[in-house]
Amino acid sequence: ISPELLIKHPLQNSWTLWFYKNDKQKQWEENQREISTFDTVEDFWALYNHIEAASRLQSGCDYSLFKAGIKPMWEDTKNKSGGRWLINLTRQQCINDLDSYWLETLLCLVGEAFDEQSDDICGTVVQIRTKGDKLAVWTGDLRNNDGILKIGMKYKERLGLPNKVCVMGYQAHADSMVICGSMPAQNRFTV
Amino acid sequence: GTRIIYERHELLQLRNSP
């Protein structure tokens, strides 16, 4: 038997998949649960093939994939100085593209698609919401302007989002933490 | 140092690997 079939393909990083379900009787942190951690391509697929598709989750649920050791929350030391590239999906995109966008995002992260900028990647979150689903890639350092822009451009290219029609914004977690109500945080960068 | 990078098609090819 070829060694290729016996040896799993290692990933550059270990990743943890988290699932959030909005139970209002519990604290936010209690609703965020680790599902599994993996560090090979085969184990990534074993997990992905096993779980419910994002589009089939109830409103209020999230999937998050973060490097092992980083919690999917602003307050984590690896996240708090950074921000996120955020896509607010249109109604049509929610229906047609959510699952493919989410998978493409996962492939970008586990495959280290951002080259040397991949070190600044913390994770990704998909949020299923009645008002419109959201997809975001989180990075760790707001000061890394060049890296943030390269990540944004590469991400937009991988998702196949048309350049002039779709503008993607990057928001600092520090800004998101202090906004009131449903006002969106300002975009520090756009692509 | 070296980085383990997988192209999109490489990851997809392994999706149904035993």
Tab-separated table of C-alpha atoms in Angstrom:
chain	number	residue	atom	x	y	z
A	1	ILE	CA	0.000	0.000	0.000
A	2	SER	CA	1.352	3.416	-0.909
A	3	PRO	CA	2.562	5.467	2.079
A	4	GLU	CA	0.421	8.255	0.639
A	5	LEU	CA	-2.641	6.276	1.695
A	6	LEU	CA	-1.347	5.426	5.174
A	7	ILE	CA	-0.045	8.766	6.405
A	8	LYS	CA	-2.392	11.620	7.140
A	9	HIS	CA	-1.589	15.001	5.633
A	10	PRO	CA	-0.507	17.382	8.414
A	11	LEU	CA	-1.737	20.953	8.627
A	12	GLN	CA	0.488	23.916	9.478
A	13	ASN	CA	-1.758	24.649	12.467
A	14	SER	CA	-4.112	22.823	14.799
A	15	TRP	CA	-7.645	24.182	14.523
A	16	THR	CA	-10.624	23.986	16.853
A	17	LEU	CA	-14.222	24.054	15.659
A	18	TRP	CA	-16.698	25.756	17.983
A	19	PHE	CA	-20.481	25.815	17.960
A	20	TYR	CA	-22.598	28.558	19.484
A	21	LYS	CA	-26.295	28.193	20.180
A	22	ASN	CA	-28.187	31.100	21.661
A	23	ASP	CA	-29.686	29.858	24.938
A	24	LYS	CA	-30.830	33.013	26.711
A	25	GLN	CA	-30.970	31.232	30.043
A	26	LYS	CA	-27.198	30.823	29.972
A	27	GLN	CA	-24.205	33.137	29.884
A	28	TRP	CA	-22.693	33.825	26.456
A	29	GLU	CA	-19.540	31.880	27.244
A	30	GLU	CA	-21.544	28.820	28.272
A	31	ASN	CA	-23.282	28.802	24.911
A	32	GLN	CA	-19.966	28.656	23.055
A	33	ARG	CA	-18.786	25.050	22.929
A	34	GLU	CA	-15.715	23.346	21.544
A	35	ILE	CA	-16.613	20.568	19.157
A	36	SER	CA	-13.265	19.158	18.103
A	37	THR	CA	-9.622	19.977	17.379
A	38	PHE	CA	-7.783	18.627	14.346
A	39	ASP	CA	-4.374	18.988	12.725
A	40	THR	CA	-4.593	16.903	9.540
A	41	VAL	CA	-6.501	17.280	6.294
A	42	GLU	CA	-8.229	13.936	6.801
A	43	ASP	CA	-9.425	14.877	10.269
A	44	PHE	CA	-10.678	18.227	8.951
A	45	TRP	CA	-12.827	16.435	6.392
A	46	ALA	CA	-13.967	13.797	8.874
A	47	LEU	CA	-15.307	16.616	11.020
A	48	TYR	CA	-16.699	18.769	8.209
A	49	ASN	CA	-18.462	15.821	6.565
A	50	HIS	CA	-20.020	14.884	9.898
A	51	ILE	CA	-21.511	18.202	11.036
A	52	GLU	CA	-24.657	20.010	9.942
A	53	ALA	CA	-24.318	22.409	7.025
A	54	ALA	CA	-24.197	26.041	8.117
A	55	SER	CA	-27.303	26.859	6.065
A	56	ARG	CA	-29.267	24.281	8.065
A	57	LEU	CA	-28.465	25.759	11.466
A	58	GLN	CA	-31.156	27.588	13.406
A	59	SER	CA	-31.057	31.354	13.500
A	60	GLY	CA	-28.859	32.480	16.364
A	61	CYS	CA	-26.263	29.762	15.884
A	62	ASP	CA	-22.597	30.196	14.926
A	63	TYR	CA	-19.788	28.002	13.748
A	64	SER	CA	-16.277	29.235	14.531
A	65	LEU	CA	-12.928	27.803	13.493
A	66	PHE	CA	-9.938	29.192	15.375
A	67	LYS	CA	-6.343	28.195	15.806
A	68	ALA	CA	-6.054	25.856	18.784
A	69	GLY	CA	-5.704	27.871	21.963
A	70	ILE	CA	-7.569	30.929	20.662
A	71	LYS	CA	-11.136	31.364	21.874
A	72	PRO	CA	-13.703	32.764	19.408
A	73	MET	CA	-14.196	35.981	21.346
A	74	TRP	CA	-12.854	39.532	21.241
A	75	GLU	CA	-11.417	39.222	24.740
A	76	ASP	CA	-8.955	36.486	23.868
A	77	THR	CA	-5.407	37.894	24.027
A	78	LYS	CA	-4.796	36.813	20.432
A	79	ASN	CA	-7.907	38.583	19.149
A	80	LYS	CA	-8.284	41.751	21.175
A	81	SER	CA	-5.727	43.827	19.270
A	82	GLY	CA	-7.131	42.825	15.904
A	83	GLY	CA	-10.348	42.809	13.947
A	84	ARG	CA	-12.291	41.054	11.235
A	85	TRP	CA	-13.069	41.133	7.549
A	86	LEU	CA	-16.841	40.988	7.601
A	87	ILE	CA	-19.275	39.997	4.876
A	88	ASN	CA	-22.972	40.665	5.413
A	89	LEU	CA	-24.616	38.226	3.069
A	90	THR	CA	-27.555	39.358	0.993
A	91	ARG	CA	-30.758	37.361	1.139
A	92	GLN	CA	-29.867	35.698	-2.161
A	93	GLN	CA	-26.346	34.900	-0.995
A	94	CYS	CA	-27.748	33.358	2.180
A	95	ILE	CA	-29.857	31.037	0.090
A	96	ASN	CA	-27.407	30.197	-2.674
A	97	ASP	CA	-23.876	30.737	-1.442
A	98	LEU	CA	-23.573	30.420	2.325
A	99	ASP	CA	-22.356	26.827	2.440
A	100	SER	CA	-19.897	27.275	-0.413
A	101	TYR	CA	-18.552	30.521	1.081
A	102	TRP	CA	-18.144	28.893	4.484
A	103	LEU	CA	-16.324	25.885	3.021
A	104	GLU	CA	-14.097	28.143	0.929
A	105	THR	CA	-13.227	30.115	4.055
A	106	LEU	CA	-12.319	26.938	5.913
A	107	LEU	CA	-10.147	25.803	3.007
A	108	CYS	CA	-8.356	29.173	3.031
A	109	LEU	CA	-7.568	28.837	6.720
A	110	VAL	CA	-6.503	25.206	6.969
A	111	GLY	CA	-4.630	25.438	3.664
A	112	GLU	CA	-2.721	28.592	4.764
A	113	ALA	CA	-3.941	30.427	1.669
A	114	PHE	CA	-2.686	33.799	2.887
A	115	ASP	CA	0.987	32.794	2.662
A	116	GLU	CA	3.139	34.728	5.126
A	117	GLN	CA	0.093	36.681	6.299
A	118	SER	CA	-1.417	33.445	7.569
A	119	ASP	CA	0.402	33.992	10.857
A	120	ASP	CA	-1.913	36.935	11.523
A	121	ILE	CA	-5.027	34.827	10.972
A	122	CYS	CA	-6.859	33.905	14.165
A	123	GLY	CA	-9.977	32.249	12.850
A	124	THR	CA	-13.328	32.562	11.142
A	125	VAL	CA	-16.941	32.865	12.277
A	126	VAL	CA	-20.182	32.243	10.399
A	127	GLN	CA	-23.291	33.599	12.102
A	128	ILE	CA	-26.737	32.419	11.071
A	129	ARG	CA	-29.269	35.163	11.660
A	130	THR	CA	-32.823	35.835	10.489
A	131	LYS	CA	-31.840	39.383	9.569
A	132	GLY	CA	-28.985	38.146	7.392
A	133	ASP	CA	-26.083	35.764	7.796
A	134	LYS	CA	-22.573	37.046	8.445
A	135	LEU	CA	-19.214	35.589	7.588
A	136	ALA	CA	-15.955	36.932	8.993
A	137	VAL	CA	-12.228	36.219	9.051
A	138	TRP	CA	-10.503	37.401	12.225
A	139	THR	CA	-6.928	38.669	12.321
A	140	GLY	CA	-4.819	39.452	15.333
A	141	ASP	CA	-3.043	42.790	14.812
A	142	LEU	CA	-4.691	46.010	13.735
A	143	ARG	CA	-1.302	47.622	13.114
A	144	ASN	CA	-0.493	45.134	10.351
A	145	ASN	CA	-2.104	47.347	7.681
A	146	ASP	CA	-0.347	45.726	4.750
A	147	GLY	CA	-1.101	42.220	5.957
A	148	ILE	CA	-4.744	43.015	6.647
A	149	LEU	CA	-5.224	44.367	3.132
A	150	LYS	CA	-3.470	41.392	1.542
A	151	ILE	CA	-5.673	39.022	3.509
A	152	GLY	CA	-8.785	40.939	2.493
A	153	MET	CA	-7.915	40.965	-1.192
A	154	LYS	CA	-6.993	37.297	-1.223
A	155	TYR	CA	-10.136	36.351	0.679
A	156	LYS	CA	-12.372	38.317	-1.644
A	157	GLU	CA	-10.679	36.685	-4.630
A	158	ARG	CA	-11.127	33.196	-3.194
A	159	LEU	CA	-14.812	33.799	-2.584
A	160	GLY	CA	-15.221	35.092	-6.124
A	161	LEU	CA	-16.889	38.303	-4.978
A	162	PRO	CA	-17.165	40.812	-7.827
A	163	ASN	CA	-14.794	43.706	-7.204
A	164	LYS	CA	-16.914	46.736	-7.885
A	165	VAL	CA	-20.244	45.360	-6.783
A	166	CYS	CA	-19.245	43.982	-3.428
A	167	VAL	CA	-17.288	46.029	-0.906
A	168	MET	CA	-15.886	44.126	2.050
A	169	GLY	CA	-15.030	45.998	5.246
A	170	TYR	CA	-12.570	45.380	8.070
A	171	GLN	CA	-13.680	46.322	11.580
A	172	ALA	CA	-11.521	46.539	14.661
A	173	HIS	CA	-12.770	44.514	17.615
A	174	ALA	CA	-12.009	47.527	19.809
A	175	ASP	CA	-14.613	49.486	17.830
A	176	SER	CA	-17.143	46.632	17.765
A	177	MET	CA	-16.984	46.369	21.548
A	178	VAL	CA	-18.197	49.907	22.154
A	179	ILE	CA	-20.888	50.390	19.498
A	180	CYS	CA	-24.471	50.856	20.620
A	181	GLY	CA	-27.463	48.889	19.421
A	182	SER	CA	-27.425	47.814	15.800
A	183	MET	CA	-25.058	50.519	14.559
A	184	PRO	CA	-22.209	48.845	12.662
A	185	ALA	CA	-18.606	49.572	13.596
A	186	GLN	CA	-16.731	51.787	11.141
A	187	ASN	CA	-14.675	50.128	8.458
A	188	ARG	CA	-10.967	50.645	9.098
A	189	PHE	CA	-10.204	49.145	5.664
A	190	THR	CA	-12.221	48.168	2.598
A	191	VAL	CA	-11.535	46.058	-0.476
B	1	GLY	CA	10.841	28.678	7.812
B	2	THR	CA	8.775	26.359	5.687
B	3	ARG	CA	4.994	26.503	5.754
B	4	ILE	CA	2.591	23.686	4.913
B	5	ILE	CA	0.319	25.107	2.254
B	6	TYR	CA	-2.458	23.242	0.473
B	7	GLU	CA	-4.055	24.459	-2.693
B	8	ARG	CA	-7.829	24.342	-2.854
B	9	HIS	CA	-7.883	21.393	-5.254
B	10	GLU	CA	-5.444	19.432	-3.074
B	11	LEU	CA	-7.731	19.726	-0.074
B	12	LEU	CA	-10.817	18.837	-2.102
B	13	GLN	CA	-9.118	15.757	-3.564
B	14	LEU	CA	-8.657	14.393	-0.054
B	15	ARG	CA	-12.277	14.931	0.949
B	16	ASN	CA	-13.327	11.340	0.518
B	17	SER	CA	-10.003	9.776	1.360
B	18	PRO	CA	-10.351	6.664	3.547
